[in-house]
PDB file of C-alpha atoms in Angstrom:
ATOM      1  CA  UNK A 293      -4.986 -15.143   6.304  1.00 72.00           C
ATOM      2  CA  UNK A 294      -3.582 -13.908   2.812  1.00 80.00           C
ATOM      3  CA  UNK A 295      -0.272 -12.805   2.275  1.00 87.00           C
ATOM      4  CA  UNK A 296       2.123 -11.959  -0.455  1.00 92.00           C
ATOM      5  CA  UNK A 297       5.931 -12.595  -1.241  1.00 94.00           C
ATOM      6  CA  UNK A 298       8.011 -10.778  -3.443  1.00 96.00           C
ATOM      7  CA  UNK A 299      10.908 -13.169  -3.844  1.00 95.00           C
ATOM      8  CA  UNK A 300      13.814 -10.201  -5.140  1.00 95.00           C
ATOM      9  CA  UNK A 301      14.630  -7.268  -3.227  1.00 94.00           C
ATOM     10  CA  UNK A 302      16.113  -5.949  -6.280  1.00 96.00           C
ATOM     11  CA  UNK A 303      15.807  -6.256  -9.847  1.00 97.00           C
ATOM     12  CA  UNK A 304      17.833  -4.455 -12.503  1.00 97.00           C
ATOM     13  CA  UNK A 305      17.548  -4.310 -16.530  1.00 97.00           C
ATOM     14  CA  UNK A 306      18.666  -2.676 -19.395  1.00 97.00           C
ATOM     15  CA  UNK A 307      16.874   0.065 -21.295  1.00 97.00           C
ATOM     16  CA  UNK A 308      14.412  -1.788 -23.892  1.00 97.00           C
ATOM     17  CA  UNK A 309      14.799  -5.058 -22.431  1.00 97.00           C
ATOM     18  CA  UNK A 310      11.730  -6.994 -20.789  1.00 97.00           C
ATOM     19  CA  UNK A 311      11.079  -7.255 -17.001  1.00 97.00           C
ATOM     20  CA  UNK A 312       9.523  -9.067 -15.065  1.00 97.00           C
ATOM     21  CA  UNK A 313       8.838  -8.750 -11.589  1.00 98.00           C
ATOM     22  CA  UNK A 314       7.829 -11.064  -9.501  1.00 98.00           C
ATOM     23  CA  UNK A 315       4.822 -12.105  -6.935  1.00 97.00           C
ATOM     24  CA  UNK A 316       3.259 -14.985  -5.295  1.00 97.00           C
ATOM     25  CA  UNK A 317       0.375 -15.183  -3.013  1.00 94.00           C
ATOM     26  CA  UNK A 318      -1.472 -17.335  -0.628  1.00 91.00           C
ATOM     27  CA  UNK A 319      -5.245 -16.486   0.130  1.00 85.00           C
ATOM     28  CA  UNK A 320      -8.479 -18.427   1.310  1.00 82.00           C
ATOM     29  CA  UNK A 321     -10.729 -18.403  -1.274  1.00 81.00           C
ATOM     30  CA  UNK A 322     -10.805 -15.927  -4.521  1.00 81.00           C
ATOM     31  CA  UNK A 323      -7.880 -13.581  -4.492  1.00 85.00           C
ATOM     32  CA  UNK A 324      -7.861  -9.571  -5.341  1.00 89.00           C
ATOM     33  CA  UNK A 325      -4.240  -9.102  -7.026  1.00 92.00           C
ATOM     34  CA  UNK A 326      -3.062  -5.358  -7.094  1.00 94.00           C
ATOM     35  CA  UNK A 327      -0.081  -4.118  -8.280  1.00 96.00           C
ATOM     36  CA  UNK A 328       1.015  -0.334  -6.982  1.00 95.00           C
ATOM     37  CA  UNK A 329       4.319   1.441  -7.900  1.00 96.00           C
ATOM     38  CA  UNK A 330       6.085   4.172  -5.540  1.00 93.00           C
ATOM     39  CA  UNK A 331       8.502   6.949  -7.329  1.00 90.00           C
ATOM     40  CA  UNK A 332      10.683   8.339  -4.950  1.00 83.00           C
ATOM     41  CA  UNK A 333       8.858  11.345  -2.751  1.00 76.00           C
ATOM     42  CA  UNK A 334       5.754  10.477  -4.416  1.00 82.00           C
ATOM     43  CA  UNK A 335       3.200   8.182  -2.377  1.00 83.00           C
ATOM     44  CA  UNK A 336       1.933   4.526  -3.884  1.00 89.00           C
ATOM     45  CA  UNK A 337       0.067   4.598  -7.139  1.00 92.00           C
ATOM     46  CA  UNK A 338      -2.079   1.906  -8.772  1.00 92.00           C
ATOM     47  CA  UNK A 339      -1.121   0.346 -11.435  1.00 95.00           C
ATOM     48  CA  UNK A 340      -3.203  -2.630 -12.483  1.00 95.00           C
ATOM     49  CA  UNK A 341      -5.427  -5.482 -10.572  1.00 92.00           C
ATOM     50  CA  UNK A 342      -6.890  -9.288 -11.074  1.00 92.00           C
ATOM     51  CA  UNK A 343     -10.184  -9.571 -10.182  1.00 87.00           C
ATOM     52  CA  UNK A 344     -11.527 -12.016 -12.236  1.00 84.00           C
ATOM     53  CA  UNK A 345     -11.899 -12.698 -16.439  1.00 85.00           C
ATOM     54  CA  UNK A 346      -8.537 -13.487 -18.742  1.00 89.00           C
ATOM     55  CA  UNK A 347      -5.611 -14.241 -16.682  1.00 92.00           C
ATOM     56  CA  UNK A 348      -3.097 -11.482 -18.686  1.00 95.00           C
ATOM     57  CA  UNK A 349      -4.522  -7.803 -17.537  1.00 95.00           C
ATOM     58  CA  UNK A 350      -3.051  -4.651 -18.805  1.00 95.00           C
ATOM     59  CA  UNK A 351      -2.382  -1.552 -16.734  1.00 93.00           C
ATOM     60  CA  UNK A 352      -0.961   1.716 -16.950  1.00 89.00           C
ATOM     61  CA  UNK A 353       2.428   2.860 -18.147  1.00 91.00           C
ATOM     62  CA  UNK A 354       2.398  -0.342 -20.521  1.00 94.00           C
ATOM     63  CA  UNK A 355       2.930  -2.962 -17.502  1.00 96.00           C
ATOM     64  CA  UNK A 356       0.951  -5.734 -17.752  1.00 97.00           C
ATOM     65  CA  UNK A 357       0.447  -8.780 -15.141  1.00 97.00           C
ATOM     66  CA  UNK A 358       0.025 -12.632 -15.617  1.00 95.00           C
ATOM     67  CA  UNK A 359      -2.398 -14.356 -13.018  1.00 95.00           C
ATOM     68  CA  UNK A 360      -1.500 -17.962 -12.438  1.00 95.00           C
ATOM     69  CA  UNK A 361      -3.828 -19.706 -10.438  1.00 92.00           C
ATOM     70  CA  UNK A 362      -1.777 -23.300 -10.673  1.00 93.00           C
ATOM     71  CA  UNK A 363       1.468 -21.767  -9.324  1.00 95.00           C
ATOM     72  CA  UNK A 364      -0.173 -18.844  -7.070  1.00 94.00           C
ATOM     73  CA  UNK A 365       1.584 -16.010  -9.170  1.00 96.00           C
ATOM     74  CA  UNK A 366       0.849 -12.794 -10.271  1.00 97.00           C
ATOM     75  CA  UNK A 367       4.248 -11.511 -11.673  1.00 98.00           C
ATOM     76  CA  UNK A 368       4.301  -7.838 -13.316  1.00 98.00           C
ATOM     77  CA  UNK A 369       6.009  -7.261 -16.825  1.00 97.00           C
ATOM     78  CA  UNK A 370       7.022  -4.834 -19.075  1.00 97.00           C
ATOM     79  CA  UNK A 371       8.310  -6.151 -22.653  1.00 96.00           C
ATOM     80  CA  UNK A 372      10.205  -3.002 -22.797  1.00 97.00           C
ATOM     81  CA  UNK A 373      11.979  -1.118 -19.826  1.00 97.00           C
ATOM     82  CA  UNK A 374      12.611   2.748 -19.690  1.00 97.00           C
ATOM     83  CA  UNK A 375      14.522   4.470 -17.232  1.00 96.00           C
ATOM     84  CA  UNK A 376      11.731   5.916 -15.642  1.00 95.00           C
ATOM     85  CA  UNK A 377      10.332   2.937 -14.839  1.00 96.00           C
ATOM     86  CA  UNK A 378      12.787   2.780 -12.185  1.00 96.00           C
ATOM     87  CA  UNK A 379      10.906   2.600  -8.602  1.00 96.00           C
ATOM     88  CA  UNK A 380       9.580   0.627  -6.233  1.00 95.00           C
ATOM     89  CA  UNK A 381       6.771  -1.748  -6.926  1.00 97.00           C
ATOM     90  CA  UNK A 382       4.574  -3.229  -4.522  1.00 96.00           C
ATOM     91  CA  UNK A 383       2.546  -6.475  -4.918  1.00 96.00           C
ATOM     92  CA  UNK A 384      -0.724  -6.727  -2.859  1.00 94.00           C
ATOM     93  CA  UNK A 385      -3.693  -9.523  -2.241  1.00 91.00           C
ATOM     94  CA  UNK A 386      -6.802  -8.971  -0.649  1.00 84.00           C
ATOM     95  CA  UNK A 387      -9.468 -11.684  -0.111  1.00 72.00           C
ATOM     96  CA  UNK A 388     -13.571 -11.260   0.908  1.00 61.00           C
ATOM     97  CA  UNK A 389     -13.554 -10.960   4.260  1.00 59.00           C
ATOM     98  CA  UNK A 390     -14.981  -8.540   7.234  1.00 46.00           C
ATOM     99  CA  UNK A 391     -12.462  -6.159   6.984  1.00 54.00           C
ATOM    100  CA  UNK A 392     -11.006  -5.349   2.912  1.00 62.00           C
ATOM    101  CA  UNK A 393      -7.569  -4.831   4.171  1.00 70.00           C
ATOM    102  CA  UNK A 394      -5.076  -5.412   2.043  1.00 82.00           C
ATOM    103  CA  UNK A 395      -1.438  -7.798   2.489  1.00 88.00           C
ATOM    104  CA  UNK A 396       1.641  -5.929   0.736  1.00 91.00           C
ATOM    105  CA  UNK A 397       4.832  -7.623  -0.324  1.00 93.00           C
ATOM    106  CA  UNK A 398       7.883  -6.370   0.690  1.00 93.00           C
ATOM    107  CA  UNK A 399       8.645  -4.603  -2.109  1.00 94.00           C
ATOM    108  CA  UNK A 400      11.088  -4.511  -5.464  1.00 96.00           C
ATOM    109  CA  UNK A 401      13.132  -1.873  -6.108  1.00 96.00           C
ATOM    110  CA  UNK A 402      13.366  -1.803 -10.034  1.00 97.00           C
ATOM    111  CA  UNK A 403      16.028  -0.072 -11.237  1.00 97.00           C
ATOM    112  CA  UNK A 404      16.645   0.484 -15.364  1.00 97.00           C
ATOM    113  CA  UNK A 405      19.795   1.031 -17.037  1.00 96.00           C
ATOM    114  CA  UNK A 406      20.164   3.472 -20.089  1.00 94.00           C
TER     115      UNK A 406
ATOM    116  CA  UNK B 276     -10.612  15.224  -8.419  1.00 60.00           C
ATOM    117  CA  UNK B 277      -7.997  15.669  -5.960  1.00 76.00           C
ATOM    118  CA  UNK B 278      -6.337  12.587  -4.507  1.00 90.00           C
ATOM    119  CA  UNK B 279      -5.643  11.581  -0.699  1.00 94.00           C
ATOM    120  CA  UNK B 280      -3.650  14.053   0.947  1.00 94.00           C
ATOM    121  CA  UNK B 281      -1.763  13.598   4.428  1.00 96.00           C
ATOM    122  CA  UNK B 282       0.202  16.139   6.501  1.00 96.00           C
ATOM    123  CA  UNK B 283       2.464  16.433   7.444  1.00 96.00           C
ATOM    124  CA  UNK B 284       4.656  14.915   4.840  1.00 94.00           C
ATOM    125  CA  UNK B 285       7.694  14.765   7.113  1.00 95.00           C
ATOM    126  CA  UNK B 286       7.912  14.377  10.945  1.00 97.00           C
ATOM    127  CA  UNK B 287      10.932  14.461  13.538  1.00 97.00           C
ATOM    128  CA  UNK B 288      10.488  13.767  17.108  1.00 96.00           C
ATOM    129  CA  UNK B 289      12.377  12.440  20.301  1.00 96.00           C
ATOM    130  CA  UNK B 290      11.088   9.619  22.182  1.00 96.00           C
ATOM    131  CA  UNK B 291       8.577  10.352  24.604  1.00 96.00           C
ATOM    132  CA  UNK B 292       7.031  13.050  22.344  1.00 97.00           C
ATOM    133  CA  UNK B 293       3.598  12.732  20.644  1.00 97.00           C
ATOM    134  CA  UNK B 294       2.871  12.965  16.804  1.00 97.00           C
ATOM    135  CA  UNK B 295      -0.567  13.361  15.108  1.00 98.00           C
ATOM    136  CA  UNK B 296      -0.749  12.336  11.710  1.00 98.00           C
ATOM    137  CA  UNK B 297      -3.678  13.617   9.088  1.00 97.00           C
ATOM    138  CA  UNK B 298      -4.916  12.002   6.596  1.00 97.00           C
ATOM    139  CA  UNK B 299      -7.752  13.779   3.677  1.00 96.00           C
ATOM    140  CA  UNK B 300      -9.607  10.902   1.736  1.00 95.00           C
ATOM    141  CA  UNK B 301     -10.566  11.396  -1.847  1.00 93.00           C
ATOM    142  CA  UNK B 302     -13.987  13.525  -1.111  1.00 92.00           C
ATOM    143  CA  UNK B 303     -17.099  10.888  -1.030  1.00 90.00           C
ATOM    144  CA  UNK B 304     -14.908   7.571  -0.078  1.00 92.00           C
ATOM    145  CA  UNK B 305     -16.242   5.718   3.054  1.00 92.00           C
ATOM    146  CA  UNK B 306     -13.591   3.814   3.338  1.00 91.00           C
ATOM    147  CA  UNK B 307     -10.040   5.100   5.404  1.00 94.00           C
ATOM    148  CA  UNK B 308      -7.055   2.609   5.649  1.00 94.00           C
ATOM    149  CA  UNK B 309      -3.868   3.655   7.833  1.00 96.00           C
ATOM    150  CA  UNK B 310      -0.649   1.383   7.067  1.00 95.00           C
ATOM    151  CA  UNK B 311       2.513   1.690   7.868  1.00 95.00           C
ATOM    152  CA  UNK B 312       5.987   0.585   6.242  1.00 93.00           C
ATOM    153  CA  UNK B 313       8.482   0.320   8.326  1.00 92.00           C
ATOM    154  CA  UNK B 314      12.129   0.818   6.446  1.00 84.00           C
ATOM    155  CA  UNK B 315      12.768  -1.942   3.886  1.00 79.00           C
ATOM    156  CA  UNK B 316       9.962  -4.393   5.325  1.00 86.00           C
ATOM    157  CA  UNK B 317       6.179  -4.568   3.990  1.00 87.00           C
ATOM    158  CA  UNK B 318       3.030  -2.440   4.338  1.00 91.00           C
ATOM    159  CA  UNK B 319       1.338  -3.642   6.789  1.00 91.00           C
ATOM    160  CA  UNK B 320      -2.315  -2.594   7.631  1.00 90.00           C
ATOM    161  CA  UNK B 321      -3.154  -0.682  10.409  1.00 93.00           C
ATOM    162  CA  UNK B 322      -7.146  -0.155  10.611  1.00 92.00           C
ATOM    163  CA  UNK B 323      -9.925   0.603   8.252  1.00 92.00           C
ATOM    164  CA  UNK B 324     -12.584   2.946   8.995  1.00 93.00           C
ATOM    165  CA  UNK B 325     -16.309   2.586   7.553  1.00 91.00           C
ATOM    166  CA  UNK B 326     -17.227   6.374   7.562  1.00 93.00           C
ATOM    167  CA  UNK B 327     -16.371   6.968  11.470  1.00 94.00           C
ATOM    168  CA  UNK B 328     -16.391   3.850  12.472  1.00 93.00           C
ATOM    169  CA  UNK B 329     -13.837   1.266  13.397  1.00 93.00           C
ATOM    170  CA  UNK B 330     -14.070  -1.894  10.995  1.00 88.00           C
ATOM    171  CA  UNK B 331     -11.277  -3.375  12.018  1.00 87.00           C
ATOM    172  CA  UNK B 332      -7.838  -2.297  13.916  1.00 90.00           C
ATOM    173  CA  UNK B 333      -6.734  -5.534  14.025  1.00 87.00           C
ATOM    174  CA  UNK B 334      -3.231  -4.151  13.244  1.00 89.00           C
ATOM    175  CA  UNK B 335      -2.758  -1.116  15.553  1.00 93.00           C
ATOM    176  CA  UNK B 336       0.631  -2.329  17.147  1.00 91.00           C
ATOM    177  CA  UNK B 337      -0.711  -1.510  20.798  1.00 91.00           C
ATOM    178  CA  UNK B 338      -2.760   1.054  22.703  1.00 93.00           C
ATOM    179  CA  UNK B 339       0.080   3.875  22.276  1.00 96.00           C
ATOM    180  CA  UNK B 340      -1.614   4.820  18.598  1.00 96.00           C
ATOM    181  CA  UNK B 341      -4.971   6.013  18.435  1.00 97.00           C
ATOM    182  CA  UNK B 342      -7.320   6.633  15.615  1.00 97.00           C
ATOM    183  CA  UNK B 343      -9.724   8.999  14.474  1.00 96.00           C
ATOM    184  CA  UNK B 344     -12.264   9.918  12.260  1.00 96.00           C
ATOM    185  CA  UNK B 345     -15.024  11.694  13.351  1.00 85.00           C
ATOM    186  CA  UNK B 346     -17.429  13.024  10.815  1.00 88.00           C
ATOM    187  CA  UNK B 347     -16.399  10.323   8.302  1.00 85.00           C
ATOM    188  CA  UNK B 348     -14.069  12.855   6.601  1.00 92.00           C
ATOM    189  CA  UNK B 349     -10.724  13.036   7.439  1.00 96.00           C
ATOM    190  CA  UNK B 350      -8.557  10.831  10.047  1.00 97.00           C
ATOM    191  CA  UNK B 351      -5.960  11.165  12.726  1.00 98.00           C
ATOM    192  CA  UNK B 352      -3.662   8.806  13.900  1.00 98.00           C
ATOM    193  CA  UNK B 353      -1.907   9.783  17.087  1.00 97.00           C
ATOM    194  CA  UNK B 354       1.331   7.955  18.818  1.00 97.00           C
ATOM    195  CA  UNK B 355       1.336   8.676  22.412  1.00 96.00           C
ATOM    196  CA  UNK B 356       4.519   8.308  23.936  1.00 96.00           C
ATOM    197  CA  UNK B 357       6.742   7.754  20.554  1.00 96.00           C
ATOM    198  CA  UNK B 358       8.776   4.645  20.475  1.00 96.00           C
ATOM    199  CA  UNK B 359      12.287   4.544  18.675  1.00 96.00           C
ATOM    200  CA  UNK B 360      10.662   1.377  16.465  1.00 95.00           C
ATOM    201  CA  UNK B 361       7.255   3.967  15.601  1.00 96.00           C
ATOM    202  CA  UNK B 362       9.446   5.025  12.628  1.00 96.00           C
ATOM    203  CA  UNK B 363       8.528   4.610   9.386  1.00 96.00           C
ATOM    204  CA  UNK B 364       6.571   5.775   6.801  1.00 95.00           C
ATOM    205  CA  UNK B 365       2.677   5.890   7.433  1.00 97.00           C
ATOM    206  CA  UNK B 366       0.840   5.992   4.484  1.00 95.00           C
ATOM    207  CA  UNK B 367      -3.673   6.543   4.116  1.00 96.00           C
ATOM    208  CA  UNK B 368      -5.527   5.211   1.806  1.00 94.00           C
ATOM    209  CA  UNK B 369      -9.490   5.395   0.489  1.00 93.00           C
ATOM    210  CA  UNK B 370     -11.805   3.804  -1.063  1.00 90.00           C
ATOM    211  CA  UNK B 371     -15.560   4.401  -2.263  1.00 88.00           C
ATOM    212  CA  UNK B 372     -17.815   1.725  -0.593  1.00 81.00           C
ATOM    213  CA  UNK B 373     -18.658  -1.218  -2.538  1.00 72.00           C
ATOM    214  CA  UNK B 374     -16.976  -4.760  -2.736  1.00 63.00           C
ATOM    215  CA  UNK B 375     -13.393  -6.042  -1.716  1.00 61.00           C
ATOM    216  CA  UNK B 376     -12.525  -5.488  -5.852  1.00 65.00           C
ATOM    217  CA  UNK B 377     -12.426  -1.453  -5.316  1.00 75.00           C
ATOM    218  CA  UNK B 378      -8.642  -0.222  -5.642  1.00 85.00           C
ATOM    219  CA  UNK B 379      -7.782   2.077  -2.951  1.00 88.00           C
ATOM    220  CA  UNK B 380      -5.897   4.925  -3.217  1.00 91.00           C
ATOM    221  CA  UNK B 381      -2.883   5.948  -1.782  1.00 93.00           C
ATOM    222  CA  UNK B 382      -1.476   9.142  -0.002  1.00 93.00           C
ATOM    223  CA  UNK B 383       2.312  10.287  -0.094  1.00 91.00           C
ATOM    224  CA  UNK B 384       2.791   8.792   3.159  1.00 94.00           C
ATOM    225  CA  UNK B 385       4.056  10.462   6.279  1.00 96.00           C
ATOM    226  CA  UNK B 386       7.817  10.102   6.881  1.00 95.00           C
ATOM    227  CA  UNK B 387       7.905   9.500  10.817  1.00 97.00           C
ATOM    228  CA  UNK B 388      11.745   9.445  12.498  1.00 97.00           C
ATOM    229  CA  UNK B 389      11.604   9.244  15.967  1.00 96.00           C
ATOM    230  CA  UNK B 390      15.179  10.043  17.455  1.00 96.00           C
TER     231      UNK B 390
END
């Protein structure tokens, strides 16, 4: 069975610095990386996926997510942080199977600095 | 296009009580997830619906939740009796049907507290 870990609960920057946040995974087979963030009252919202193709993939809001096959990763990173970014981010795997379902991380709560 | 809706957003009940949650899929998706997040842990899946059927509910905690879809539009998810540990929030997602790579999208959620 997949799953996914998201190794900080929290992770906190300064304005205009990088971030990175991170997520490793453990699947049979070819895995389906997704990448959803959750502002507060607002339900989750995609931001980027790996299906296949060139290991860096860019997504919305200027995040962007490396796949690394050796070291089962698929961390999230921004090379400059806004305030709004601030939220909680959700790393997810799915694999081909019978039933599509989807294995969330815990969760990061990202919170940015001014 | 409007997105997946649920309803209600927020719920409040006492043990013992029943709760039906509603979820609206984006208008054409076959697909219907229910998950749940219980506070400060993962999403965890629930079931998945294939128009009105039951693809897999592999992760409905036990027989006090029931699912519905009939029609293949929207879906219910009922908790009768609530248990203190049913809180959480409960969040639907869709899909259109095609291959595992499709993203799903994501309701609000449902806020559940059960007192």
């Amino acid at each position: 069975a997949q799953s996914v870990a998201q190794p900080e609960d929290q992770v906190n920057v300064a304005e205009g610095n990088p971030l990175t946040v991170k997520c490793t995974y453990s699947v049979s087979g070819n895995p389906y990386l997704f990448w959803y963030v959750q502002y507060p009252n607002r339900g989750l919202q995609f931001l980027l996926k790996y299906i296949t193709g060139d290991n860096l993939v860019k997504g919305s809001y200027g995040f962007e997510a490396e796949f690394n096959k050796s070291q089962t990763s698929f961390h999230l990173k921004k090379p400059s942080a806004l305030v709004s970014d601030s939220a909680l981010y959700f790393c997810a795997v799915r694999a081909l199977g019978n039933n599509n379902d989807m294995r969330f991380g815990a969760g990061t709560r990202l919170t940015v600095k001014p | 296009e409007a997105g997946v809706t649920q309803f209600p957003s927020h719920s409040v009940i006492e043990k013992g009580q029943t709760v039906t949650l509603r979820c609206d899929p984006i208008s054409g998706h076959d697909n219907l997830y229910w998950y749940r997040r219980v506070m400060g842990k993962e999403i965890k899946f629930l079931l998945h619906f294939v128009k009105e059927s039951k693809q897999d509910e592999s992760g409905m905690p036990n027989n006090r939740f029931l699912a519905e879809r009939t029609g293949g539009t929207y879906s219910t998810l009922k908790v009768q009796p609530a248990e203190l540990e049913d809180s959480g929030v409960y969040f639907c997602a869709s899909s259109p049907l095609g291959g595992t790579t499709d993203t799903q999208y994501f309701g609000p959620g449902t806020r559940l507290t059960v007192l």
